[in-house]
mmCIF file of C-alpha atoms in Angstrom:
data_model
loop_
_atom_site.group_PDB
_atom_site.id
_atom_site.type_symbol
_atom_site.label_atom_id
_atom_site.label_comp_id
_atom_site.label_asym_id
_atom_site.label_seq_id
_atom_site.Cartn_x
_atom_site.Cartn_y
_atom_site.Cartn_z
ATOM 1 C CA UNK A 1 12.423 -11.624 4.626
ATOM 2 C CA UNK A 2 15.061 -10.912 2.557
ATOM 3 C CA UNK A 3 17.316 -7.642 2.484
ATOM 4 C CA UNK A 4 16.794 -5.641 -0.637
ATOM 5 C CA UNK A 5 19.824 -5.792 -2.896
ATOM 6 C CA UNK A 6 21.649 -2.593 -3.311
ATOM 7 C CA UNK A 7 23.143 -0.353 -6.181
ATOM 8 C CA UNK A 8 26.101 -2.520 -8.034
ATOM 9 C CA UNK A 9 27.942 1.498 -7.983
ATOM 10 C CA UNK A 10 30.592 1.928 -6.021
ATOM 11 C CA UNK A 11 29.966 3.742 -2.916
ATOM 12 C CA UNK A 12 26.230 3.442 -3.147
ATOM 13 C CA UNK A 13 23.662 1.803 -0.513
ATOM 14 C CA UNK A 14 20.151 2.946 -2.203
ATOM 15 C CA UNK A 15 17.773 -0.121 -3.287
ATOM 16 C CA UNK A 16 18.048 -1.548 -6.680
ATOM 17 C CA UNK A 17 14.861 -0.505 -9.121
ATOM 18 C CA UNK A 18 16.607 -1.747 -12.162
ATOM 19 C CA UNK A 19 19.599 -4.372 -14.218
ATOM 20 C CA UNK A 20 21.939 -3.713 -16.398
ATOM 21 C CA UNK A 21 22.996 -6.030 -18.773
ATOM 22 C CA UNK A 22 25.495 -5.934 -21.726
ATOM 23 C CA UNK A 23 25.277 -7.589 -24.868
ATOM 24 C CA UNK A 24 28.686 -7.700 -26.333
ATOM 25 C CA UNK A 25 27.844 -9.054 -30.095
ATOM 26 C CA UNK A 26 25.758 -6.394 -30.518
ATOM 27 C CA UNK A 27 27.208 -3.725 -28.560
ATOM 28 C CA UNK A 28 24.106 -2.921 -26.586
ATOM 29 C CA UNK A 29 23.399 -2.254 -22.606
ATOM 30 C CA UNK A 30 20.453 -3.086 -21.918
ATOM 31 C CA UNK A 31 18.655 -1.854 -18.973
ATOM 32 C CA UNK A 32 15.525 -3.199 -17.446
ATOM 33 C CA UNK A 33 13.276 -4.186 -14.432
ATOM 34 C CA UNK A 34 14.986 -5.444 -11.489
ATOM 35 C CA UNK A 35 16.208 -9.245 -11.958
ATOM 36 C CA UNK A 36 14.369 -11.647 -9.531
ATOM 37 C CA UNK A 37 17.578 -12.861 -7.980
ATOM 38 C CA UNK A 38 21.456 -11.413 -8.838
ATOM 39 C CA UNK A 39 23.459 -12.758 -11.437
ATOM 40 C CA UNK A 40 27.003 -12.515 -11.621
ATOM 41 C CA UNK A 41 27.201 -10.809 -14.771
ATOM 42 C CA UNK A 42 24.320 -8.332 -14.606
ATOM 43 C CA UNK A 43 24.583 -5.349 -12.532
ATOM 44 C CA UNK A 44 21.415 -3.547 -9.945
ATOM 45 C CA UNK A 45 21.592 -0.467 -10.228
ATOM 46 C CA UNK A 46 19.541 2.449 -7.672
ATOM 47 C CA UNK A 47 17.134 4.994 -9.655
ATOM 48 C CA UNK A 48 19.763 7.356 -9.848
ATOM 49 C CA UNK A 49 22.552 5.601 -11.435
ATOM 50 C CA UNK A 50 19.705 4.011 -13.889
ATOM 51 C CA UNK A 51 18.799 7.427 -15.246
ATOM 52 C CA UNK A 52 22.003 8.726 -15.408
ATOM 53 C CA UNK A 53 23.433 5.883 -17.386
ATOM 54 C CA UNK A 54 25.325 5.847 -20.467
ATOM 55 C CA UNK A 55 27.462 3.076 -22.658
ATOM 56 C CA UNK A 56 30.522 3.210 -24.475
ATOM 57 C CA UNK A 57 30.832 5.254 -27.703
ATOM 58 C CA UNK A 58 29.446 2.592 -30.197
ATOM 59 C CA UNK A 59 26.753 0.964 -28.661
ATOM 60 C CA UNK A 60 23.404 1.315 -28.036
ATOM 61 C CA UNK A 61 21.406 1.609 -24.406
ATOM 62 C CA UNK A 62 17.858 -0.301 -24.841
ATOM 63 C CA UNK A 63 15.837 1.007 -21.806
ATOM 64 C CA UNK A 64 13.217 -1.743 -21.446
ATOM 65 C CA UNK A 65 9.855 -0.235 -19.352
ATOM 66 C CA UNK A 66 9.689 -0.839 -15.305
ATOM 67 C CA UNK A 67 6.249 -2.487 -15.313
ATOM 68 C CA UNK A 68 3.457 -0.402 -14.016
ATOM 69 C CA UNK A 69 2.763 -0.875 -9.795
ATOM 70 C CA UNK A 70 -0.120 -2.883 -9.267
ATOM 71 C CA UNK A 71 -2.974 -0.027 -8.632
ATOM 72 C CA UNK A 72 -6.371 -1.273 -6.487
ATOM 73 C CA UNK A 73 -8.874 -3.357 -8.526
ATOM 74 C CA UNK A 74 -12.023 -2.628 -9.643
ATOM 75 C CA UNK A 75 -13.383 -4.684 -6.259
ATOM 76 C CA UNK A 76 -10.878 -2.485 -4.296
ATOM 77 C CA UNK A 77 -12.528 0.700 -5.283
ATOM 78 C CA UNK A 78 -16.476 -0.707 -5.349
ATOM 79 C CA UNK A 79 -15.880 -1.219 -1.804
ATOM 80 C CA UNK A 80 -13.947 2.213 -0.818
ATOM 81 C CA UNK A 81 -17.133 3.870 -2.164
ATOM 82 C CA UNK A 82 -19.664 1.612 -0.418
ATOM 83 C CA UNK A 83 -17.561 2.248 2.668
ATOM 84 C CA UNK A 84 -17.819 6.095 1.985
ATOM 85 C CA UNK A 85 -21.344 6.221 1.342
ATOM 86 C CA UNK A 86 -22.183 3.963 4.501
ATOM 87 C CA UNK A 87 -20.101 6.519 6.404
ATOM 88 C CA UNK A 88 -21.537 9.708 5.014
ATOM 89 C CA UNK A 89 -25.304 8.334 5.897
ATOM 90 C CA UNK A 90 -26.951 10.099 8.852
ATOM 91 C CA UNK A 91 -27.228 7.636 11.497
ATOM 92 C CA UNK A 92 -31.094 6.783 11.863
ATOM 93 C CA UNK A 93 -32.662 8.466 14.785
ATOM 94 C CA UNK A 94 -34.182 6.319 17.177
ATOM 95 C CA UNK A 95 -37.084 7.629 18.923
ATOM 96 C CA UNK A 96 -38.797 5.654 22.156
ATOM 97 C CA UNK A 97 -41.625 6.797 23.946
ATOM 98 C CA UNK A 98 -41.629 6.678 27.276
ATOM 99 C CA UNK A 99 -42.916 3.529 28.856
ATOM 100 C CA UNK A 100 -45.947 4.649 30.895
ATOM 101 C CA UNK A 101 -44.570 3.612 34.498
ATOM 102 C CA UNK A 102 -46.958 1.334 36.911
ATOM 103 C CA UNK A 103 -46.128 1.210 40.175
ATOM 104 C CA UNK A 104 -44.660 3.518 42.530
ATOM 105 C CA UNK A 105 -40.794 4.294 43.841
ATOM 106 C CA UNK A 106 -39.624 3.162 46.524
ATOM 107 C CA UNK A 107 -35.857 3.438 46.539
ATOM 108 C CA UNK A 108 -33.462 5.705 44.988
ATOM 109 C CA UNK A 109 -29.461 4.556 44.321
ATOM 110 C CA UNK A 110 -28.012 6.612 42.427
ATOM 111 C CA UNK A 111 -29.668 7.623 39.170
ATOM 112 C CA UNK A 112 -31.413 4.049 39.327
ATOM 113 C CA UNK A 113 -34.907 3.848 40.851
ATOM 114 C CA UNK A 114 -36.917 1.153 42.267
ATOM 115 C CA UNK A 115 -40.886 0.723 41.805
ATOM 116 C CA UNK A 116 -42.464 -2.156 43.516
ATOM 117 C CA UNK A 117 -45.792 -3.337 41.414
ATOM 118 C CA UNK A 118 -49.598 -2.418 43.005
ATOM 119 C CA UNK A 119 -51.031 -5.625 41.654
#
C-alpha cells in the first residue's frame, strides 16, 4: 500500500484531502478533490491549508465540491435491520419431557448414571 501524500505547505505532514491548481490565462486557483496521483505543477494541500486558502489580488478561487463518502447501500442497511430484529427475538424455549426411565441404576460416576435394561 501506498503512503498517503502529504500537505505541499511547508512544514506540514497532515494527509492531503484536496489540489490546487492555477490557471494563469484566467487568473483563477482552482481547488478541488484530491488528484489520483501528484503532478508537478499542482499542489496537495491538508484540510487546513485548503480552507484557509486565498489567491493573489486579481484572481478568482473556484472551490470545486469533495465528492460525498460512499455511505452503506440500501442492501447494507436491509441486512443491519434483519440482523437487529433476529437479535432482539426471544430465543424459543425448548421444553422436553422427561423420558419415562426403564430399567434400574446400577452405577453412579459422577453426575452420569447407569441403568441396565429388565427385558
Amino acid at each position: 500500500m501506498k503512503p498517503a501524500r502529504r500537505c505541499s505547505r511547508t512544514a506540514c505532514g497532515r494527509p492531503a484531502v484536496m489540489t490546487l491548481t492555477y490557471v494563469y490565462a484566467d487568473q483563477t486557483a482552482v481547488l478541488g478533490p484530491l488528484a489520483t496521483y501528484a503532478e508537478p505543477h499542482a499542489y496537495d494541500l491538508c484540510e487546513t491549508h485548503s480552507e484557509r486558502l486565498s489567491a493573489p489580488r486579481g484572481w478568482e478561487v473556484l472551490r470545486l465540491a469533495q465528492p460525498a463518502p460512499p455511505g452503506p447501500s440500501n442492501d447494507d442497511l436491509l441486512a443491519l435491520a434483519d440482523a437487529v430484529r433476529e437479535a432482539g427475538r426471544p430465543a424459543p424455549v425448548q421444553r422436553t419431557l422427561p423420558e419415562a426411565e426403564t430399567g434400574r441404576e446400577t452405577t453412579r460416576r459422577g453426575h452420569l448414571r447407569v441403568l441396565s435394561s429388565d427385558h
